[in-house]
Amino acid sequence: MKPIPYGRQHITDEDIAAVVETLKSDFLTQGPKIDEFERKFADYVGAPYAVAVNNATSGLHIAAKALGVGPGTKVIVTPLTFAASANCIRYCGGDVTFCDIDPDTYLMDAAKLEQILDSHPAGTFSGIVIVDFAGYPHNLEQYREIADRHGLWIIEDACHAPGAWYTDSKGERQLTGNCRFADCTIFSFHPVKHIATGEGGMVTTANPELLERLRLYRTHGITKDGAKLEKNDGGWYYEMQDLGFNYRITDFQAALGISQLSRAEAGLVRRQEIARRYDEAFKGNDKIKTPYRCDDVRHAFHLYVIQVLDRKALYDALRANGIMAQVHYVPLHLMPYYRALGNAPGQLPVVENYYEHCLSLPMYPTLTDEEQEYVIKQVLQHV
Ligand SMILES: *Cc1c(COP(=O)(O)O)cnc(C)c1O
């Protein structure tokens, strides 16, 4: 049997045809496929605006910059995430304070967030970066209320959660990334994520001023928009108005993204099915803690994370049997880089305890029933 990864992309003949067609077109980059991808993705998540970028890390960087993060800006970030969620603040010269997680949802603990805010003078912090870990969406309405009381912006790193939703206090479903309550939401199109373009990412926002800055920073800080130019020497004329980057995605990646997007819902349904089968198989087993579930929420299941007593033994046994389970994540405050900035073991007991026990089992739409049965059998045998 081929090794079973924890996640992988799903590329169809339609995807390949869409890429080839774009390769034969007039534009490999800066062409019409980018606008189309942005429009369709914005519709998918219910956001007013979307800006496509070359990866989610770039998206996080320009979101932080657009929100005004600069030297000395203090931002509160979850430690249970990929490095980029905190690094984007550091790229801009800002300082990161980590806030511990909720032991059930694994999201930034709202009560601990309030403790940090209340124990510092008003105005100390400018914003928060939260991550819809594993695909479990934040109740953004609740975080917005806290943020407004303390004058904070919110970056939602939703790399795990396209297609997720929660139910607000009025009983309405709020799609992850619709930016009703977050200032910017960031998605990734890395192959292990829901929608794959090789490298790629998207930033959504409901704020037209942020939209403008995101577009500016994506392309060197350069604009050709006549209404914004200080003067106009002629048709060739453009101005670099701020220091930006080249964070553009290509048209053939956008074409792949558009094609992938048309199957995103089906992929999500399949992920739910796989999660239900794992839930069923592990139900009542007191050696395995399964993911937190709540009827008011649609979990996007980028990851299916269990907690077990002896994680290393299970990890090694699964690997020996061709199952490439993974650990998500080593908490960021324990990384040498962030330790050198003043963080230390013992600082965030909930996420540190989680890290000792967590393991991500294979979860992707093309995982077959037979493969999943095999994974379940191996987990039950070795746990
Ligand atoms: C994958 C991921 C990123 C980075 O995405 P790239 O597109 O690879 O830059 C950032 N944050 C989280 C939570 C991720 O899972």
Short mmCIF file of C-alpha atoms and ligand atoms in Angstrom, two decimals:
data_model
loop_
_atom_site.label_atom_id
_atom_site.label_comp_id
_atom_site.label_asym_id
_atom_site.label_seq_id
_atom_site.Cartn_x
_atom_site.Cartn_y
_atom_site.Cartn_z
CA MET A 1 0.00 0.00 0.00
CA LYS A 2 1.17 3.54 -0.81
CA PRO A 3 1.97 5.72 2.22
CA ILE A 4 -1.09 7.68 3.36
CA PRO A 5 -0.29 11.38 3.93
CA TYR A 6 -2.15 13.58 6.43
CA GLY A 7 -3.36 15.84 3.63
CA ARG A 8 -3.03 16.17 -0.12
CA GLN A 9 -4.35 18.03 -3.14
CA HIS A 10 -6.98 16.76 -5.57
CA ILE A 11 -6.22 17.67 -9.20
CA THR A 12 -8.69 16.67 -11.94
CA ASP A 13 -8.51 16.69 -15.75
CA GLU A 14 -10.74 19.81 -15.68
CA ASP A 15 -8.17 21.55 -13.48
CA ILE A 16 -5.38 20.64 -15.89
CA ALA A 17 -7.40 21.80 -18.91
CA ALA A 18 -8.10 25.14 -17.20
CA VAL A 19 -4.38 25.70 -16.57
CA VAL A 20 -3.38 24.69 -20.12
CA GLU A 21 -5.99 27.00 -21.61
CA THR A 22 -4.60 29.92 -19.62
CA LEU A 23 -1.02 29.03 -20.59
CA LYS A 24 -2.11 29.40 -24.23
CA SER A 25 -3.83 32.73 -23.58
CA ASP A 26 -2.36 36.26 -23.79
CA PHE A 27 -1.74 36.60 -20.06
CA LEU A 28 0.40 34.47 -17.77
CA THR A 29 0.18 37.11 -15.05
CA GLN A 30 -1.71 40.39 -14.41
CA GLY A 31 -4.51 39.15 -16.68
CA PRO A 32 -8.27 38.58 -16.40
CA LYS A 33 -8.13 35.25 -14.51
CA ILE A 34 -7.00 37.06 -11.37
CA ASP A 35 -10.06 39.33 -11.25
CA GLU A 36 -12.29 36.36 -11.96
CA PHE A 37 -10.72 34.30 -9.17
CA GLU A 38 -11.03 37.21 -6.72
CA ARG A 39 -14.70 37.77 -7.62
CA LYS A 40 -15.63 34.08 -7.37
CA PHE A 41 -13.73 33.57 -4.13
CA ALA A 42 -15.34 36.67 -2.58
CA ASP A 43 -18.76 35.25 -3.52
CA TYR A 44 -17.86 31.85 -2.07
CA VAL A 45 -17.05 33.27 1.37
CA GLY A 46 -19.61 36.09 1.22
CA ALA A 47 -17.03 38.91 1.37
CA PRO A 48 -17.35 42.29 -0.41
CA TYR A 49 -13.72 42.25 -1.65
CA ALA A 50 -10.89 39.77 -2.21
CA VAL A 51 -7.23 40.29 -3.17
CA ALA A 52 -5.33 37.30 -4.60
CA VAL A 53 -1.67 36.93 -3.63
CA ASN A 54 1.23 34.53 -4.24
CA ASN A 55 0.78 32.79 -0.87
CA ALA A 56 -0.99 33.28 2.46
CA THR A 57 2.20 34.45 4.16
CA SER A 58 2.32 37.42 1.75
CA GLY A 59 -1.38 37.98 2.43
CA LEU A 60 -0.76 38.11 6.18
CA HIS A 61 2.15 40.50 5.64
CA ILE A 62 0.22 43.03 3.54
CA ALA A 63 -2.82 42.74 5.85
CA ALA A 64 -0.63 43.61 8.85
CA LYS A 65 0.99 46.48 6.93
CA ALA A 66 -2.38 47.76 5.65
CA LEU A 67 -3.67 47.78 9.24
CA GLY A 68 -0.75 49.97 10.24
CA VAL A 69 1.55 47.54 12.03
CA GLY A 70 4.97 49.16 12.33
CA PRO A 71 7.96 49.21 14.70
CA GLY A 72 6.72 48.81 18.26
CA THR A 73 3.10 47.97 17.41
CA LYS A 74 1.91 45.34 19.90
CA VAL A 75 -0.29 42.50 18.66
CA ILE A 76 -1.78 39.48 20.45
CA VAL A 77 -1.46 36.21 18.50
CA THR A 78 -2.48 32.58 19.09
CA PRO A 79 0.53 30.28 19.63
CA LEU A 80 -1.21 27.28 18.01
CA THR A 81 -0.56 28.00 14.35
CA PHE A 82 1.92 27.96 11.51
CA ALA A 83 4.77 30.44 11.97
CA ALA A 84 3.46 32.89 9.35
CA SER A 85 0.52 34.02 11.56
CA ALA A 86 2.98 35.66 13.98
CA ASN A 87 5.84 36.34 11.56
CA CYS A 88 3.69 38.82 9.59
CA ILE A 89 3.74 41.12 12.64
CA ARG A 90 7.52 40.76 12.95
CA TYR A 91 8.03 41.54 9.22
CA CYS A 92 6.51 44.96 9.97
CA GLY A 93 8.64 45.46 13.09
CA GLY A 94 5.76 44.80 15.51
CA ASP A 95 5.89 42.89 18.80
CA VAL A 96 4.02 39.62 19.38
CA THR A 97 2.32 38.67 22.66
CA PHE A 98 1.02 35.10 22.69
CA CYS A 99 -2.34 34.26 24.32
CA ASP A 100 -3.15 30.70 25.46
CA ILE A 101 -5.84 28.56 23.81
CA ASP A 102 -9.16 27.08 24.87
CA PRO A 103 -8.59 23.41 25.83
CA ASP A 104 -11.64 22.22 23.81
CA THR A 105 -11.89 24.35 20.66
CA TYR A 106 -8.10 25.00 20.49
CA LEU A 107 -8.87 28.61 19.50
CA MET A 108 -7.45 31.66 21.27
CA ASP A 109 -9.11 31.70 24.72
CA ALA A 110 -11.36 34.79 24.80
CA ALA A 111 -11.24 35.00 28.63
CA LYS A 112 -7.43 34.91 28.61
CA LEU A 113 -7.37 37.50 25.85
CA GLU A 114 -9.44 39.81 28.08
CA GLN A 115 -7.09 39.12 31.00
CA ILE A 116 -4.10 40.24 28.93
CA LEU A 117 -5.95 43.35 27.73
CA ASP A 118 -7.19 44.26 31.21
CA SER A 119 -3.76 43.84 32.80
CA HIS A 120 -2.14 46.40 30.47
CA PRO A 121 -2.81 50.14 30.15
CA ALA A 122 -5.52 50.99 27.61
CA GLY A 123 -4.05 51.40 24.13
CA THR A 124 -1.13 49.00 24.70
CA PHE A 125 -2.26 46.60 21.96
CA SER A 126 -3.37 47.47 18.42
CA GLY A 127 -4.82 44.18 17.18
CA ILE A 128 -5.15 40.42 17.37
CA VAL A 129 -4.34 37.58 14.98
CA ILE A 130 -6.66 34.62 15.49
CA VAL A 131 -6.54 31.30 13.62
CA ASP A 132 -9.54 29.07 12.86
CA PHE A 133 -7.46 26.12 13.94
CA ALA A 134 -8.06 22.81 12.11
CA GLY A 135 -11.08 24.45 10.43
CA TYR A 136 -13.10 25.31 13.55
CA PRO A 137 -14.39 28.86 13.01
CA HIS A 138 -14.26 31.60 15.66
CA ASN A 139 -17.44 33.23 16.78
CA LEU A 140 -16.21 36.53 15.34
CA GLU A 141 -19.17 38.45 16.74
CA GLN A 142 -17.85 37.70 20.23
CA TYR A 143 -14.25 38.64 19.37
CA ARG A 144 -15.43 41.84 17.64
CA GLU A 145 -17.20 42.88 20.82
CA ILE A 146 -13.97 42.43 22.81
CA ALA A 147 -11.92 44.12 20.08
CA ASP A 148 -14.24 47.14 19.94
CA ARG A 149 -14.08 47.61 23.71
CA HIS A 150 -10.28 47.75 23.47
CA GLY A 151 -9.88 49.52 20.13
CA LEU A 152 -8.32 46.55 18.31
CA TRP A 153 -8.37 45.39 14.72
CA ILE A 154 -8.78 41.68 13.91
CA ILE A 155 -6.80 39.63 11.40
CA GLU A 156 -8.44 36.23 10.97
CA ASP A 157 -6.06 33.61 9.61
CA ALA A 158 -8.59 31.26 8.00
CA CYS A 159 -6.08 29.15 6.08
CA HIS A 160 -7.75 26.08 7.64
CA ALA A 161 -11.34 27.17 7.28
CA PRO A 162 -12.72 28.18 3.84
CA GLY A 163 -16.41 27.19 3.78
CA ALA A 164 -16.80 27.10 7.58
CA TRP A 165 -19.50 29.08 9.40
CA TYR A 166 -20.76 29.81 12.89
CA THR A 167 -24.16 31.00 14.05
CA ASP A 168 -24.38 34.55 15.40
CA SER A 169 -26.59 35.83 18.24
CA LYS A 170 -29.45 36.48 15.78
CA GLY A 171 -29.30 32.87 14.59
CA GLU A 172 -27.73 33.81 11.25
CA ARG A 173 -24.92 31.82 9.71
CA GLN A 174 -21.72 33.84 9.32
CA LEU A 175 -19.34 32.41 6.73
CA THR A 176 -15.65 32.45 7.61
CA GLY A 177 -13.98 35.26 5.71
CA ASN A 178 -17.13 37.31 5.03
CA CYS A 179 -15.47 40.09 7.09
CA ARG A 180 -18.67 41.15 8.85
CA PHE A 181 -16.55 41.29 12.03
CA ALA A 182 -12.92 40.71 11.01
CA ASP A 183 -10.93 43.49 9.31
CA CYS A 184 -9.04 41.07 7.05
CA THR A 185 -9.28 37.31 6.59
CA ILE A 186 -6.47 35.31 4.95
CA PHE A 187 -6.69 32.01 3.06
CA SER A 188 -3.96 29.72 1.68
CA PHE A 189 -3.96 27.64 -1.49
CA HIS A 190 -1.00 25.46 -0.52
CA PRO A 191 -1.60 21.86 -1.68
CA VAL A 192 -2.51 20.55 1.80
CA LYS A 193 -5.26 23.18 2.13
CA HIS A 194 -8.85 22.94 0.80
CA ILE A 195 -8.17 24.72 -2.50
CA ALA A 196 -4.79 24.14 -4.18
CA THR A 197 -2.96 26.42 -6.63
CA GLY A 198 0.59 25.22 -5.81
CA GLU A 199 1.42 28.44 -4.02
CA GLY A 200 -1.31 31.00 -3.58
CA GLY A 201 -3.44 32.94 -1.14
CA MET A 202 -6.32 35.38 -0.75
CA VAL A 203 -7.13 38.28 1.55
CA THR A 204 -10.77 39.26 2.03
CA THR A 205 -12.04 42.51 3.53
CA ALA A 206 -15.17 44.63 3.73
CA ASN A 207 -13.22 47.88 4.05
CA PRO A 208 -12.60 49.77 0.75
CA GLU A 209 -9.60 51.65 2.20
CA LEU A 210 -7.95 48.42 3.30
CA LEU A 211 -8.70 46.97 -0.14
CA GLU A 212 -6.85 49.83 -1.78
CA ARG A 213 -3.81 49.43 0.47
CA LEU A 214 -3.75 45.64 0.01
CA ARG A 215 -3.70 46.12 -3.78
CA LEU A 216 -0.99 48.75 -3.50
CA TYR A 217 1.29 46.62 -1.30
CA ARG A 218 0.76 43.57 -3.53
CA THR A 219 2.36 45.44 -6.45
CA HIS A 220 5.38 47.42 -5.20
CA GLY A 221 3.27 50.29 -3.82
CA ILE A 222 2.74 51.35 -7.43
CA THR A 223 -0.50 52.81 -8.77
CA LYS A 224 -1.63 53.87 -12.27
CA ASP A 225 -5.04 54.99 -11.04
CA GLY A 226 -5.49 58.50 -12.50
CA ALA A 227 -7.61 59.65 -9.56
CA LYS A 228 -4.75 58.93 -7.12
CA LEU A 229 -1.74 60.22 -9.03
CA GLU A 230 -0.05 63.40 -7.82
CA LYS A 231 0.41 64.47 -11.45
CA ASN A 232 0.06 62.80 -14.83
CA ASP A 233 2.76 63.01 -17.51
CA GLY A 234 0.93 60.75 -19.99
CA GLY A 235 -0.34 57.26 -20.69
CA TRP A 236 2.85 55.57 -19.49
CA TYR A 237 2.90 57.37 -16.17
CA TYR A 238 2.68 55.58 -12.82
CA GLU A 239 3.72 56.42 -9.29
CA MET A 240 5.25 54.40 -6.50
CA GLN A 241 3.44 55.94 -3.55
CA ASP A 242 4.56 53.61 -0.77
CA LEU A 243 7.02 50.76 -0.28
CA GLY A 244 5.32 47.55 -1.44
CA PHE A 245 6.23 44.11 -2.74
CA ASN A 246 5.69 41.79 -5.67
CA TYR A 247 3.19 39.40 -4.09
CA ARG A 248 1.18 38.68 -7.25
CA ILE A 249 -0.31 35.31 -8.14
CA THR A 250 -0.12 34.15 -11.80
CA ASP A 251 -3.09 33.78 -14.14
CA PHE A 252 -2.57 30.05 -14.58
CA GLN A 253 -2.63 29.59 -10.80
CA ALA A 254 -5.81 31.69 -10.66
CA ALA A 255 -7.30 29.46 -13.39
CA LEU A 256 -6.47 26.41 -11.27
CA GLY A 257 -8.02 28.13 -8.25
CA ILE A 258 -11.25 28.90 -10.12
CA SER A 259 -11.51 25.28 -11.22
CA GLN A 260 -10.76 24.01 -7.70
CA LEU A 261 -13.28 26.44 -6.20
CA SER A 262 -16.08 24.79 -8.19
CA ARG A 263 -15.42 21.58 -6.21
CA ALA A 264 -14.76 23.18 -2.84
CA GLU A 265 -18.22 22.42 -1.46
CA ALA A 266 -18.00 18.76 -2.50
CA GLY A 267 -14.58 18.51 -0.85
CA LEU A 268 -15.97 19.98 2.35
CA VAL A 269 -18.87 17.51 2.40
CA ARG A 270 -16.41 14.64 1.97
CA ARG A 271 -14.27 16.00 4.84
CA GLN A 272 -17.39 16.03 7.07
CA GLU A 273 -18.05 12.39 6.17
CA ILE A 274 -14.50 11.37 7.01
CA ALA A 275 -14.70 13.24 10.32
CA ARG A 276 -17.98 11.50 11.19
CA ARG A 277 -16.44 8.09 10.53
CA TYR A 278 -13.46 8.88 12.76
CA ASP A 279 -15.84 10.23 15.45
CA GLU A 280 -17.90 7.01 15.30
CA ALA A 281 -14.86 4.73 15.37
CA PHE A 282 -13.31 6.45 18.41
CA LYS A 283 -16.54 7.12 20.33
CA GLY A 284 -16.39 5.90 23.91
CA ASN A 285 -12.66 5.12 23.67
CA ASP A 286 -11.21 6.82 26.74
CA LYS A 287 -7.69 6.76 25.27
CA ILE A 288 -8.62 9.10 22.41
CA LYS A 289 -9.89 12.66 22.65
CA THR A 290 -11.69 13.54 19.40
CA PRO A 291 -12.27 17.08 18.05
CA TYR A 292 -14.77 19.34 19.78
CA ARG A 293 -18.12 19.42 17.97
CA CYS A 294 -20.92 21.96 18.12
CA ASP A 295 -24.16 22.01 16.07
CA ASP A 296 -24.07 25.81 15.67
CA VAL A 297 -20.82 25.59 13.75
CA ARG A 298 -19.66 24.13 10.45
CA HIS A 299 -16.17 22.75 11.00
CA ALA A 300 -14.13 22.83 7.76
CA PHE A 301 -11.88 19.95 8.88
CA HIS A 302 -8.60 20.93 7.32
CA LEU A 303 -7.22 18.71 10.10
CA TYR A 304 -8.67 15.92 12.19
CA VAL A 305 -6.71 16.20 15.44
CA ILE A 306 -6.89 13.62 18.21
CA GLN A 307 -5.17 13.71 21.60
CA VAL A 308 -3.67 10.54 23.07
CA LEU A 309 -1.57 9.78 26.13
CA ASP A 310 1.56 8.55 24.36
CA ARG A 311 1.62 10.57 21.16
CA LYS A 312 5.19 9.71 20.15
CA ALA A 313 4.50 5.97 20.36
CA LEU A 314 1.38 6.30 18.22
CA TYR A 315 3.13 8.61 15.72
CA ASP A 316 6.02 6.15 15.34
CA ALA A 317 3.73 3.11 15.04
CA LEU A 318 1.56 4.80 12.39
CA ARG A 319 4.65 5.88 10.40
CA ALA A 320 6.02 2.33 10.58
CA ASN A 321 2.73 1.21 9.03
CA GLY A 322 2.72 3.77 6.20
CA ILE A 323 0.44 6.36 7.81
CA MET A 324 2.06 9.80 7.74
CA ALA A 325 0.23 11.35 10.67
CA GLN A 326 1.50 14.82 11.64
CA VAL A 327 1.76 17.15 14.61
CA HIS A 328 0.09 20.57 14.34
CA TYR A 329 1.79 22.53 15.76
CA VAL A 330 4.87 23.01 17.89
CA PRO A 331 3.59 26.08 19.82
CA LEU A 332 5.14 29.22 18.37
CA HIS A 333 6.32 30.66 21.69
CA LEU A 334 8.57 27.60 22.09
CA MET A 335 10.39 28.18 18.79
CA PRO A 336 13.99 29.32 19.33
CA TYR A 337 13.29 32.57 17.46
CA TYR A 338 10.34 33.51 19.71
CA ARG A 339 12.11 32.26 22.86
CA ALA A 340 14.95 34.64 22.06
CA LEU A 341 12.32 37.41 22.08
CA GLY A 342 11.45 36.67 25.72
CA ASN A 343 9.09 33.68 25.66
CA ALA A 344 9.68 30.55 27.72
CA PRO A 345 8.31 27.05 28.39
CA GLY A 346 5.64 27.06 31.10
CA GLN A 347 4.22 30.37 29.91
CA LEU A 348 1.15 28.92 28.15
CA PRO A 349 0.21 25.69 29.95
CA VAL A 350 -2.89 24.78 27.90
CA VAL A 351 -1.23 24.85 24.47
CA GLU A 352 1.92 23.21 25.90
CA ASN A 353 -0.16 20.34 27.29
CA TYR A 354 -2.06 20.07 23.99
CA TYR A 355 1.24 19.85 22.11
CA GLU A 356 2.35 16.85 24.22
CA HIS A 357 -0.68 14.80 23.09
CA CYS A 358 -1.91 15.98 19.68
CA LEU A 359 -1.80 14.05 16.41
CA SER A 360 -3.40 14.90 13.04
CA LEU A 361 -4.82 11.87 11.24
CA PRO A 362 -5.17 11.66 7.43
CA MET A 363 -7.91 14.03 6.26
CA TYR A 364 -8.46 14.92 2.59
CA PRO A 365 -11.33 14.38 0.12
CA THR A 366 -9.65 11.61 -1.90
CA LEU A 367 -8.88 9.47 1.18
CA THR A 368 -10.76 6.25 0.35
CA ASP A 369 -13.04 4.38 2.77
CA GLU A 370 -10.59 1.45 2.69
CA GLU A 371 -7.67 3.70 3.55
CA GLN A 372 -9.61 5.29 6.37
CA GLU A 373 -10.61 1.85 7.73
CA TYR A 374 -6.93 0.91 7.72
CA VAL A 375 -6.00 4.14 9.56
CA ILE A 376 -8.71 3.54 12.18
CA LYS A 377 -7.59 -0.07 12.69
CA GLN A 378 -3.97 0.97 13.14
CA VAL A 379 -4.85 3.78 15.56
CA LEU A 380 -7.01 1.48 17.71
CA GLN A 381 -4.32 -1.19 17.69
CA HIS A 382 -1.45 1.09 18.72
CA VAL A 383 -3.07 3.72 20.96
C1 LIG B 1 -0.66 27.17 5.52
C2 LIG B 1 -0.80 28.24 6.54
C3 LIG B 1 -0.20 29.50 6.39
C4 LIG B 1 0.75 29.84 5.28
O1 LIG B 1 0.23 29.63 4.03
P1 LIG B 1 1.18 29.77 2.74
O2 LIG B 1 0.18 29.90 1.63
O3 LIG B 1 1.98 28.52 2.66
O4 LIG B 1 2.01 30.98 2.90
C5 LIG B 1 -0.47 30.46 7.34
N1 LIG B 1 -1.25 30.20 8.40
C6 LIG B 1 -1.81 29.00 8.59
C7 LIG B 1 -2.68 28.76 9.79
C8 LIG B 1 -1.59 27.97 7.68
O5 LIG B 1 -2.12 26.77 7.89
#
